[in-house]
Amino acid sequence: MALQQQITSFVSTANVGKLSATQENDDSVFSDSTPAKPKSAKRPHTCLSSDGDHSLCIETELNEIRNSMKNILRKEDVKLIVTETVTSLLTQMKKEMKKELKKEMMVEIQSNQEKVEQHFKSEVSRLSARIDSVEFDNANILEKNASLHKENRLLKEEIENTGKLDVNIDQSEIVAAHRIPGKPGKPRPILVKFLRMESKIALLRNRKLINEKLEVRISDDVTRLNQGLLNRLYLHEDVTSACVNCRGLSETVKRIDIFTKYKDLYDITILVDTHSTSEKEKQWLHEWGYVGKFSSYSSKSRGVAILFKNTFEFKIHDETIDLMGNFIILDITIQDYRITLAAIYGPNNDDPVFFENIKHKISRYSNSSIVVAGDWNVVQDYDMDTLHYRSENNPQSKAKIHESFKETEFIEKVKGDIKTVIEEYESDPSIDIETEDKQFNISYQLLWDMIKMKVRGSAISFSSFQKKEGNKKEKDLLYKISLLDEKLLENNLPSVYQEREGMELELKILREKNVKGIITRAKARWQVEGEKGSNYFCNLEKKHYTEKIIPKLILEDETEITDPSSIRNEQKQFYKNYILVVNHCYLKLTGTHFFNMIILLLQNRMRKRWVPVRDF
């Protein structure tokens, strides 16, 4: 009974609205307006009482609900409506897109048409201008042909005029004759090619007469290649060379004059102080006419050049050219003989390092023959070249050059000793040592020992001679200095004082050389006779070294420093402040109070300033 009352209460309170929309009105389905609530159907009187038949009431309400649901749209209807709407929209968009595309295509076609028309007009104008230029060129060609015919006629007349000078030249002997480019403002030369050499020789034999009467100059035309071939026919064994201090070749007349003069006299010309620049090297080589090497600096100073003729065969293997215009060093083969050729323009100041550098660069090629030329700016013999001069110029450079000469002298002596030993013990002197193996009367080991013995004897004798010469020179310098001291006591002249300074400098250089020899011998003696370093000794030295330094410091702000330079700076600053404090206290305190204050300050500073830390 209670269950029936609950169902009755639920049904009685249900409010089922009827949809007013129909399928014919599609817009009402998607309307945003809220539909009016339908009025609820009145219940029959029987449903209000508890005694009526409730099943009949429920059935009636269910029928009403079914009738109201018939007017609601179904899923298939909604799909159909959406499909039709989208289709219509797409159709409309397609039509609009076709219109836009057609419009854009028309605009592009119109622009392309304008471009084609413009290009066509430009091509037409260009071709018309080309046609005009071709017509103008044809007119020029006709004029040139006319002038060439005129020149050929004049050439023929000029060549025929040679018959008036008792020089018979048949026209059939001339293969070709034409003018070639010449110098501006002067008549163009005529180049004539003969069929036979006899006709050419006959004309050249009478060229003096032709030059006088026709006021022309006739010469044999020989190319540079053929001229070099002719010069090589007259090759000679001796190659001559010369060195000239030009003092500047910037002037064209002076340069051409020097080139012409020394080109005729020598095979190799070495020029120093040329004042050449890298921009002018090609022009100067063209004026020289052959091969050359330049070391250029500026148009106002320095400059070195080595110029070759083609009268001998040579090949440059390597070259060292100074960018400062002071030297050129060549590794060159001249007629199957390889040498080192150097041209030097020495510095004006006393610079022995320059000559040491030259010596090092020359020794790099290791050729047996060395040729060095140029202006070294060093006097080799003061008594011969600069007698009664106030002072000696560049004494250190002179000493370095003489030292190099003496070393070269010793090398030549050693070469002679080796050659003597080989000639003494060789079995067949006719065999060339450079092409075949020589045979000796003794074994190779014994031969090597003999060579070492010979060289050792030469080295000892050479060293003894050098030592005697050095001692003698030192005594002479001391004696001359003592004489100059006496002169200075009598009369203090500036010239005497300068001469004494030069001798003192020379004596200093000599003694420095002796000191270097003593140091070298001491090193060699220690290497042979000295104590050898042991592992214990090295570890002991390392330990002592670490105990002498402070590896780490902790500053007032608790930062640690390990850099040695920073540690030294902190130490300097500490003792600097300490000295300032001591001076301040010394001015105010005396006696026991002073020392007590110093001890207190040191304790405070050692505690506050920094603390050394050792790592073991």
PDB file of N, CA, C and O in Angstrom, residues 222-282:
ATOM      1  N   VAL A 222     116.619  40.398 -84.098  1.00  0.00           N
ATOM      2  CA  VAL A 222     116.887  39.135 -83.407  1.00  0.00           C
ATOM      3  C   VAL A 222     116.076  39.130 -82.118  1.00  0.00           C
ATOM      4  O   VAL A 222     116.132  40.094 -81.335  1.00  0.00           O
ATOM      5  N   THR A 223     115.308  38.084 -81.893  1.00  0.00           N
ATOM      6  CA  THR A 223     114.518  37.988 -80.668  1.00  0.00           C
ATOM      7  C   THR A 223     115.434  37.744 -79.470  1.00  0.00           C
ATOM      8  O   THR A 223     116.600  37.359 -79.611  1.00  0.00           O
ATOM      9  N   ARG A 224     114.886  37.965 -78.281  1.00  0.00           N
ATOM     10  CA  ARG A 224     115.679  37.773 -77.067  1.00  0.00           C
ATOM     11  C   ARG A 224     116.098  36.315 -76.900  1.00  0.00           C
ATOM     12  O   ARG A 224     117.206  36.015 -76.437  1.00  0.00           O
ATOM     13  N   LEU A 225     115.217  35.395 -77.294  1.00  0.00           N
ATOM     14  CA  LEU A 225     115.551  33.976 -77.187  1.00  0.00           C
ATOM     15  C   LEU A 225     116.712  33.618 -78.106  1.00  0.00           C
ATOM     16  O   LEU A 225     117.659  32.929 -77.707  1.00  0.00           O
ATOM     17  N   ASN A 226     116.661  34.120 -79.342  1.00  0.00           N
ATOM     18  CA  ASN A 226     117.759  33.843 -80.272  1.00  0.00           C
ATOM     19  C   ASN A 226     119.046  34.547 -79.848  1.00  0.00           C
ATOM     20  O   ASN A 226     120.150  34.033 -80.053  1.00  0.00           O
ATOM     21  N   GLN A 227     118.895  35.736 -79.252  1.00  0.00           N
ATOM     22  CA  GLN A 227     120.085  36.438 -78.779  1.00  0.00           C
ATOM     23  C   GLN A 227     120.765  35.658 -77.662  1.00  0.00           C
ATOM     24  O   GLN A 227     121.995  35.567 -77.602  1.00  0.00           O
ATOM     25  N   GLY A 228     119.957  35.075 -76.770  1.00  0.00           N
ATOM     26  CA  GLY A 228     120.543  34.241 -75.730  1.00  0.00           C
ATOM     27  C   GLY A 228     121.225  33.016 -76.291  1.00  0.00           C
ATOM     28  O   GLY A 228     122.282  32.585 -75.808  1.00  0.00           O
ATOM     29  N   LEU A 229     120.637  32.441 -77.338  1.00  0.00           N
ATOM     30  CA  LEU A 229     121.262  31.282 -77.983  1.00  0.00           C
ATOM     31  C   LEU A 229     122.599  31.659 -78.607  1.00  0.00           C
ATOM     32  O   LEU A 229     123.592  30.922 -78.502  1.00  0.00           O
ATOM     33  N   LEU A 230     122.648  32.831 -79.243  1.00  0.00           N
ATOM     34  CA  LEU A 230     123.914  33.281 -79.830  1.00  0.00           C
ATOM     35  C   LEU A 230     124.957  33.556 -78.754  1.00  0.00           C
ATOM     36  O   LEU A 230     126.148  33.259 -78.926  1.00  0.00           O
ATOM     37  N   ASN A 231     124.513  34.123 -77.637  1.00  0.00           N
ATOM     38  CA  ASN A 231     125.470  34.408 -76.563  1.00  0.00           C
ATOM     39  C   ASN A 231     126.037  33.126 -75.961  1.00  0.00           C
ATOM     40  O   ASN A 231     127.202  33.076 -75.563  1.00  0.00           O
ATOM     41  N   ARG A 232     125.203  32.090 -75.875  1.00  0.00           N
ATOM     42  CA  ARG A 232     125.693  30.834 -75.307  1.00  0.00           C
ATOM     43  C   ARG A 232     126.697  30.133 -76.216  1.00  0.00           C
ATOM     44  O   ARG A 232     127.419  29.240 -75.776  1.00  0.00           O
ATOM     45  N   LEU A 233     126.729  30.532 -77.492  1.00  0.00           N
ATOM     46  CA  LEU A 233     127.756  29.981 -78.379  1.00  0.00           C
ATOM     47  C   LEU A 233     129.150  30.477 -77.998  1.00  0.00           C
ATOM     48  O   LEU A 233     130.153  29.854 -78.334  1.00  0.00           O
ATOM     49  N   TYR A 234     129.177  31.609 -77.308  1.00  0.00           N
ATOM     50  CA  TYR A 234     130.460  32.199 -76.916  1.00  0.00           C
ATOM     51  C   TYR A 234     130.681  32.085 -75.406  1.00  0.00           C
ATOM     52  O   TYR A 234     131.277  32.962 -74.789  1.00  0.00           O
ATOM     53  N   LEU A 235     130.150  31.014 -74.825  1.00  0.00           N
ATOM     54  CA  LEU A 235     130.335  30.819 -73.386  1.00  0.00           C
ATOM     55  C   LEU A 235     131.816  30.678 -73.055  1.00  0.00           C
ATOM     56  O   LEU A 235     132.572  30.029 -73.779  1.00  0.00           O
ATOM     57  N   HIS A 236     132.193  31.272 -71.930  1.00  0.00           N
ATOM     58  CA  HIS A 236     133.582  31.188 -71.498  1.00  0.00           C
ATOM     59  C   HIS A 236     133.614  30.611 -70.093  1.00  0.00           C
ATOM     60  O   HIS A 236     132.644  30.670 -69.340  1.00  0.00           O
ATOM     61  N   GLU A 237     134.735  30.060 -69.722  1.00  0.00           N
ATOM     62  CA  GLU A 237     134.850  29.408 -68.425  1.00  0.00           C
ATOM     63  C   GLU A 237     134.837  30.411 -67.283  1.00  0.00           C
ATOM     64  O   GLU A 237     134.333  30.126 -66.205  1.00  0.00           O
ATOM     65  N   ASP A 238     135.403  31.573 -67.471  1.00  0.00           N
ATOM     66  CA  ASP A 238     135.494  32.572 -66.411  1.00  0.00           C
ATOM     67  C   ASP A 238     134.242  33.450 -66.424  1.00  0.00           C
ATOM     68  O   ASP A 238     133.936  34.094 -67.433  1.00  0.00           O
ATOM     69  N   VAL A 239     133.535  33.460 -65.304  1.00  0.00           N
ATOM     70  CA  VAL A 239     132.356  34.314 -65.139  1.00  0.00           C
ATOM     71  C   VAL A 239     132.784  35.522 -64.325  1.00  0.00           C
ATOM     72  O   VAL A 239     133.232  35.391 -63.183  1.00  0.00           O
ATOM     73  N   THR A 240     132.662  36.689 -64.907  1.00  0.00           N
ATOM     74  CA  THR A 240     133.114  37.917 -64.248  1.00  0.00           C
ATOM     75  C   THR A 240     131.965  38.544 -63.470  1.00  0.00           C
ATOM     76  O   THR A 240     130.790  38.403 -63.831  1.00  0.00           O
ATOM     77  N   SER A 241     132.332  39.242 -62.407  1.00  0.00           N
ATOM     78  CA  SER A 241     131.327  39.904 -61.568  1.00  0.00           C
ATOM     79  C   SER A 241     131.898  41.209 -61.041  1.00  0.00           C
ATOM     80  O   SER A 241     133.121  41.398 -60.987  1.00  0.00           O
ATOM     81  N   ALA A 242     131.007  42.101 -60.648  1.00  0.00           N
ATOM     82  CA  ALA A 242     131.402  43.398 -60.104  1.00  0.00           C
ATOM     83  C   ALA A 242     130.370  43.836 -59.085  1.00  0.00           C
ATOM     84  O   ALA A 242     129.201  43.432 -59.145  1.00  0.00           O
ATOM     85  N   CYS A 243     130.812  44.662 -58.140  1.00  0.00           N
ATOM     86  CA  CYS A 243     129.929  45.193 -57.104  1.00  0.00           C
ATOM     87  C   CYS A 243     130.036  46.713 -57.113  1.00  0.00           C
ATOM     88  O   CYS A 243     131.148  47.262 -57.153  1.00  0.00           O
ATOM     89  N   VAL A 244     128.889  47.387 -57.087  1.00  0.00           N
ATOM     90  CA  VAL A 244     128.848  48.844 -57.208  1.00  0.00           C
ATOM     91  C   VAL A 244     127.935  49.401 -56.122  1.00  0.00           C
ATOM     92  O   VAL A 244     126.822  48.894 -55.919  1.00  0.00           O
ATOM     93  N   ASN A 245     128.415  50.431 -55.424  1.00  0.00           N
ATOM     94  CA  ASN A 245     127.561  51.196 -54.513  1.00  0.00           C
ATOM     95  C   ASN A 245     126.952  52.336 -55.316  1.00  0.00           C
ATOM     96  O   ASN A 245     127.627  53.294 -55.688  1.00  0.00           O
ATOM     97  N   CYS A 246     125.657  52.222 -55.607  1.00  0.00           N
ATOM     98  CA  CYS A 246     125.008  53.148 -56.544  1.00  0.00           C
ATOM     99  C   CYS A 246     124.629  54.477 -55.904  1.00  0.00           C
ATOM    100  O   CYS A 246     124.496  55.480 -56.602  1.00  0.00           O
ATOM    101  N   ARG A 247     124.387  54.461 -54.589  1.00  0.00           N
ATOM    102  CA  ARG A 247     123.891  55.653 -53.888  1.00  0.00           C
ATOM    103  C   ARG A 247     122.591  56.160 -54.504  1.00  0.00           C
ATOM    104  O   ARG A 247     122.389  57.353 -54.700  1.00  0.00           O
ATOM    105  N   GLY A 248     121.732  55.217 -54.830  1.00  0.00           N
ATOM    106  CA  GLY A 248     120.406  55.561 -55.340  1.00  0.00           C
ATOM    107  C   GLY A 248     120.317  55.454 -56.850  1.00  0.00           C
ATOM    108  O   GLY A 248     121.170  55.981 -57.570  1.00  0.00           O
ATOM    109  N   LEU A 249     119.283  54.735 -57.314  1.00  0.00           N
ATOM    110  CA  LEU A 249     119.041  54.592 -58.752  1.00  0.00           C
ATOM    111  C   LEU A 249     117.648  55.075 -59.128  1.00  0.00           C
ATOM    112  O   LEU A 249     117.059  54.591 -60.093  1.00  0.00           O
ATOM    113  N   SER A 250     117.115  56.012 -58.383  1.00  0.00           N
ATOM    114  CA  SER A 250     115.770  56.502 -58.685  1.00  0.00           C
ATOM    115  C   SER A 250     115.732  57.313 -59.977  1.00  0.00           C
ATOM    116  O   SER A 250     114.722  57.327 -60.682  1.00  0.00           O
ATOM    117  N   GLU A 251     116.834  57.992 -60.303  1.00  0.00           N
ATOM    118  CA  GLU A 251     116.881  58.770 -61.540  1.00  0.00           C
ATOM    119  C   GLU A 251     117.013  57.828 -62.732  1.00  0.00           C
ATOM    120  O   GLU A 251     117.890  56.960 -62.761  1.00  0.00           O
ATOM    121  N   THR A 252     116.176  58.031 -63.717  1.00  0.00           N
ATOM    122  CA  THR A 252     116.138  57.122 -64.871  1.00  0.00           C
ATOM    123  C   THR A 252     117.435  57.170 -65.669  1.00  0.00           C
ATOM    124  O   THR A 252     117.971  56.130 -66.078  1.00  0.00           O
ATOM    125  N   VAL A 253     117.969  58.363 -65.896  1.00  0.00           N
ATOM    126  CA  VAL A 253     119.183  58.501 -66.713  1.00  0.00           C
ATOM    127  C   VAL A 253     120.358  57.795 -66.041  1.00  0.00           C
ATOM    128  O   VAL A 253     121.118  57.047 -66.681  1.00  0.00           O
ATOM    129  N   LYS A 254     120.505  58.001 -64.748  1.00  0.00           N
ATOM    130  CA  LYS A 254     121.603  57.357 -64.015  1.00  0.00           C
ATOM    131  C   LYS A 254     121.441  55.844 -64.015  1.00  0.00           C
ATOM    132  O   LYS A 254     122.412  55.096 -64.202  1.00  0.00           O
ATOM    133  N   ARG A 255     120.221  55.380 -63.830  1.00  0.00           N
ATOM    134  CA  ARG A 255     119.983  53.938 -63.776  1.00  0.00           C
ATOM    135  C   ARG A 255     120.281  53.281 -65.126  1.00  0.00           C
ATOM    136  O   ARG A 255     120.956  52.241 -65.190  1.00  0.00           O
ATOM    137  N   ILE A 256     119.786  53.866 -66.203  1.00  0.00           N
ATOM    138  CA  ILE A 256     120.033  53.298 -67.533  1.00  0.00           C
ATOM    139  C   ILE A 256     121.525  53.323 -67.857  1.00  0.00           C
ATOM    140  O   ILE A 256     122.073  52.383 -68.464  1.00  0.00           O
ATOM    141  N   ASP A 257     122.207  54.374 -67.430  1.00  0.00           N
ATOM    142  CA  ASP A 257     123.646  54.481 -67.691  1.00  0.00           C
ATOM    143  C   ASP A 257     124.413  53.371 -66.978  1.00  0.00           C
ATOM    144  O   ASP A 257     125.294  52.720 -67.565  1.00  0.00           O
ATOM    145  N   ILE A 258     124.072  53.116 -65.708  1.00  0.00           N
ATOM    146  CA  ILE A 258     124.759  52.056 -64.955  1.00  0.00           C
ATOM    147  C   ILE A 258     124.421  50.687 -65.530  1.00  0.00           C
ATOM    148  O   ILE A 258     125.298  49.823 -65.688  1.00  0.00           O
ATOM    149  N   PHE A 259     123.157  50.468 -65.866  1.00  0.00           N
ATOM    150  CA  PHE A 259     122.776  49.181 -66.452  1.00  0.00           C
ATOM    151  C   PHE A 259     123.533  48.927 -67.751  1.00  0.00           C
ATOM    152  O   PHE A 259     124.060  47.828 -67.976  1.00  0.00           O
ATOM    153  N   THR A 260     123.599  49.926 -68.607  1.00  0.00           N
ATOM    154  CA  THR A 260     124.253  49.753 -69.905  1.00  0.00           C
ATOM    155  C   THR A 260     125.751  49.519 -69.746  1.00  0.00           C
ATOM    156  O   THR A 260     126.342  48.669 -70.426  1.00  0.00           O
ATOM    157  N   LYS A 261     126.370  50.249 -68.834  1.00  0.00           N
ATOM    158  CA  LYS A 261     127.821  50.146 -68.657  1.00  0.00           C
ATOM    159  C   LYS A 261     128.221  48.777 -68.124  1.00  0.00           C
ATOM    160  O   LYS A 261     129.088  48.098 -68.704  1.00  0.00           O
ATOM    161  N   TYR A 262     127.597  48.344 -67.040  1.00  0.00           N
ATOM    162  CA  TYR A 262     128.027  47.102 -66.398  1.00  0.00           C
ATOM    163  C   TYR A 262     127.465  45.867 -67.098  1.00  0.00           C
ATOM    164  O   TYR A 262     127.982  44.768 -66.912  1.00  0.00           O
ATOM    165  N   LYS A 263     126.424  46.040 -67.895  1.00  0.00           N
ATOM    166  CA  LYS A 263     125.921  44.914 -68.679  1.00  0.00           C
ATOM    167  C   LYS A 263     126.937  44.487 -69.733  1.00  0.00           C
ATOM    168  O   LYS A 263     127.061  43.295 -70.047  1.00  0.00           O
ATOM    169  N   ASP A 264     127.660  45.446 -70.278  1.00  0.00           N
ATOM    170  CA  ASP A 264     128.656  45.134 -71.301  1.00  0.00           C
ATOM    171  C   ASP A 264     129.964  44.617 -70.708  1.00  0.00           C
ATOM    172  O   ASP A 264     130.747  43.966 -71.415  1.00  0.00           O
ATOM    173  N   LEU A 265     130.220  44.894 -69.433  1.00  0.00           N
ATOM    174  CA  LEU A 265     131.520  44.554 -68.855  1.00  0.00           C
ATOM    175  C   LEU A 265     131.516  43.252 -68.061  1.00  0.00           C
ATOM    176  O   LEU A 265     132.526  42.535 -68.062  1.00  0.00           O
ATOM    177  N   TYR A 266     130.416  42.936 -67.386  1.00  0.00           N
ATOM    178  CA  TYR A 266     130.432  41.825 -66.438  1.00  0.00           C
ATOM    179  C   TYR A 266     129.228  40.904 -66.666  1.00  0.00           C
ATOM    180  O   TYR A 266     128.198  41.313 -67.211  1.00  0.00           O
ATOM    181  N   ASP A 267     129.398  39.663 -66.193  1.00  0.00           N
ATOM    182  CA  ASP A 267     128.316  38.680 -66.289  1.00  0.00           C
ATOM    183  C   ASP A 267     127.353  38.784 -65.109  1.00  0.00           C
ATOM    184  O   ASP A 267     126.158  38.558 -65.257  1.00  0.00           O
ATOM    185  N   ILE A 268     127.886  39.075 -63.929  1.00  0.00           N
ATOM    186  CA  ILE A 268     127.067  39.243 -62.721  1.00  0.00           C
ATOM    187  C   ILE A 268     127.369  40.623 -62.151  1.00  0.00           C
ATOM    188  O   ILE A 268     128.536  40.951 -61.896  1.00  0.00           O
ATOM    189  N   THR A 269     126.340  41.409 -61.958  1.00  0.00           N
ATOM    190  CA  THR A 269     126.494  42.752 -61.404  1.00  0.00           C
ATOM    191  C   THR A 269     125.731  42.828 -60.086  1.00  0.00           C
ATOM    192  O   THR A 269     124.526  42.547 -60.041  1.00  0.00           O
ATOM    193  N   ILE A 270     126.441  43.190 -59.020  1.00  0.00           N
ATOM    194  CA  ILE A 270     125.844  43.327 -57.690  1.00  0.00           C
ATOM    195  C   ILE A 270     125.760  44.815 -57.363  1.00  0.00           C
ATOM    196  O   ILE A 270     126.785  45.509 -57.356  1.00  0.00           O
ATOM    197  N   LEU A 271     124.552  45.280 -57.111  1.00  0.00           N
ATOM    198  CA  LEU A 271     124.315  46.691 -56.818  1.00  0.00           C
ATOM    199  C   LEU A 271     123.811  46.825 -55.384  1.00  0.00           C
ATOM    200  O   LEU A 271     122.927  46.070 -54.963  1.00  0.00           O
ATOM    201  N   VAL A 272     124.372  47.771 -54.641  1.00  0.00           N
ATOM    202  CA  VAL A 272     123.929  48.035 -53.273  1.00  0.00           C
ATOM    203  C   VAL A 272     123.541  49.502 -53.159  1.00  0.00           C
ATOM    204  O   VAL A 272     123.979  50.343 -53.952  1.00  0.00           O
ATOM    205  N   ASP A 273     122.713  49.773 -52.151  1.00  0.00           N
ATOM    206  CA  ASP A 273     122.175  51.120 -51.929  1.00  0.00           C
ATOM    207  C   ASP A 273     121.438  51.600 -53.181  1.00  0.00           C
ATOM    208  O   ASP A 273     121.663  52.694 -53.694  1.00  0.00           O
ATOM    209  N   THR A 274     120.524  50.746 -53.660  1.00  0.00           N
ATOM    210  CA  THR A 274     119.820  51.034 -54.913  1.00  0.00           C
ATOM    211  C   THR A 274     118.608  51.941 -54.730  1.00  0.00           C
ATOM    212  O   THR A 274     118.114  52.503 -55.704  1.00  0.00           O
ATOM    213  N   HIS A 275     118.088  52.037 -53.512  1.00  0.00           N
ATOM    214  CA  HIS A 275     116.863  52.812 -53.241  1.00  0.00           C
ATOM    215  C   HIS A 275     115.695  52.291 -54.088  1.00  0.00           C
ATOM    216  O   HIS A 275     114.918  53.064 -54.652  1.00  0.00           O
ATOM    217  N   SER A 276     115.588  50.984 -54.168  1.00  0.00           N
ATOM    218  CA  SER A 276     114.526  50.370 -54.971  1.00  0.00           C
ATOM    219  C   SER A 276     113.319  50.054 -54.099  1.00  0.00           C
ATOM    220  O   SER A 276     113.432  49.891 -52.884  1.00  0.00           O
ATOM    221  N   THR A 277     112.171  49.951 -54.746  1.00  0.00           N
ATOM    222  CA  THR A 277     110.927  49.556 -54.084  1.00  0.00           C
ATOM    223  C   THR A 277     110.341  48.356 -54.812  1.00  0.00           C
ATOM    224  O   THR A 277     110.676  48.085 -55.969  1.00  0.00           O
ATOM    225  N   SER A 278     109.463  47.647 -54.122  1.00  0.00           N
ATOM    226  CA  SER A 278     108.868  46.452 -54.725  1.00  0.00           C
ATOM    227  C   SER A 278     108.024  46.793 -55.945  1.00  0.00           C
ATOM    228  O   SER A 278     107.872  45.972 -56.852  1.00  0.00           O
ATOM    229  N   GLU A 279     107.472  48.008 -55.996  1.00  0.00           N
ATOM    230  CA  GLU A 279     106.656  48.396 -57.150  1.00  0.00           C
ATOM    231  C   GLU A 279     107.498  48.632 -58.401  1.00  0.00           C
ATOM    232  O   GLU A 279     106.996  48.506 -59.522  1.00  0.00           O
ATOM    233  N   LYS A 280     108.776  48.968 -58.237  1.00  0.00           N
ATOM    234  CA  LYS A 280     109.619  49.302 -59.385  1.00  0.00           C
ATOM    235  C   LYS A 280     110.488  48.136 -59.849  1.00  0.00           C
ATOM    236  O   LYS A 280     111.241  48.284 -60.814  1.00  0.00           O
ATOM    237  N   GLU A 281     110.410  47.000 -59.180  1.00  0.00           N
ATOM    238  CA  GLU A 281     111.306  45.892 -59.521  1.00  0.00           C
ATOM    239  C   GLU A 281     111.068  45.389 -60.942  1.00  0.00           C
ATOM    240  O   GLU A 281     112.017  45.132 -61.688  1.00  0.00           O
ATOM    241  N   LYS A 282     109.803  45.241 -61.347  1.00  0.00           N
ATOM    242  CA  LYS A 282     109.510  44.751 -62.696  1.00  0.00           C
ATOM    243  C   LYS A 282     110.011  45.730 -63.755  1.00  0.00           C
ATOM    244  O   LYS A 282     110.559  45.323 -64.791  1.00  0.00           O
TER     245      LYS A 282
END
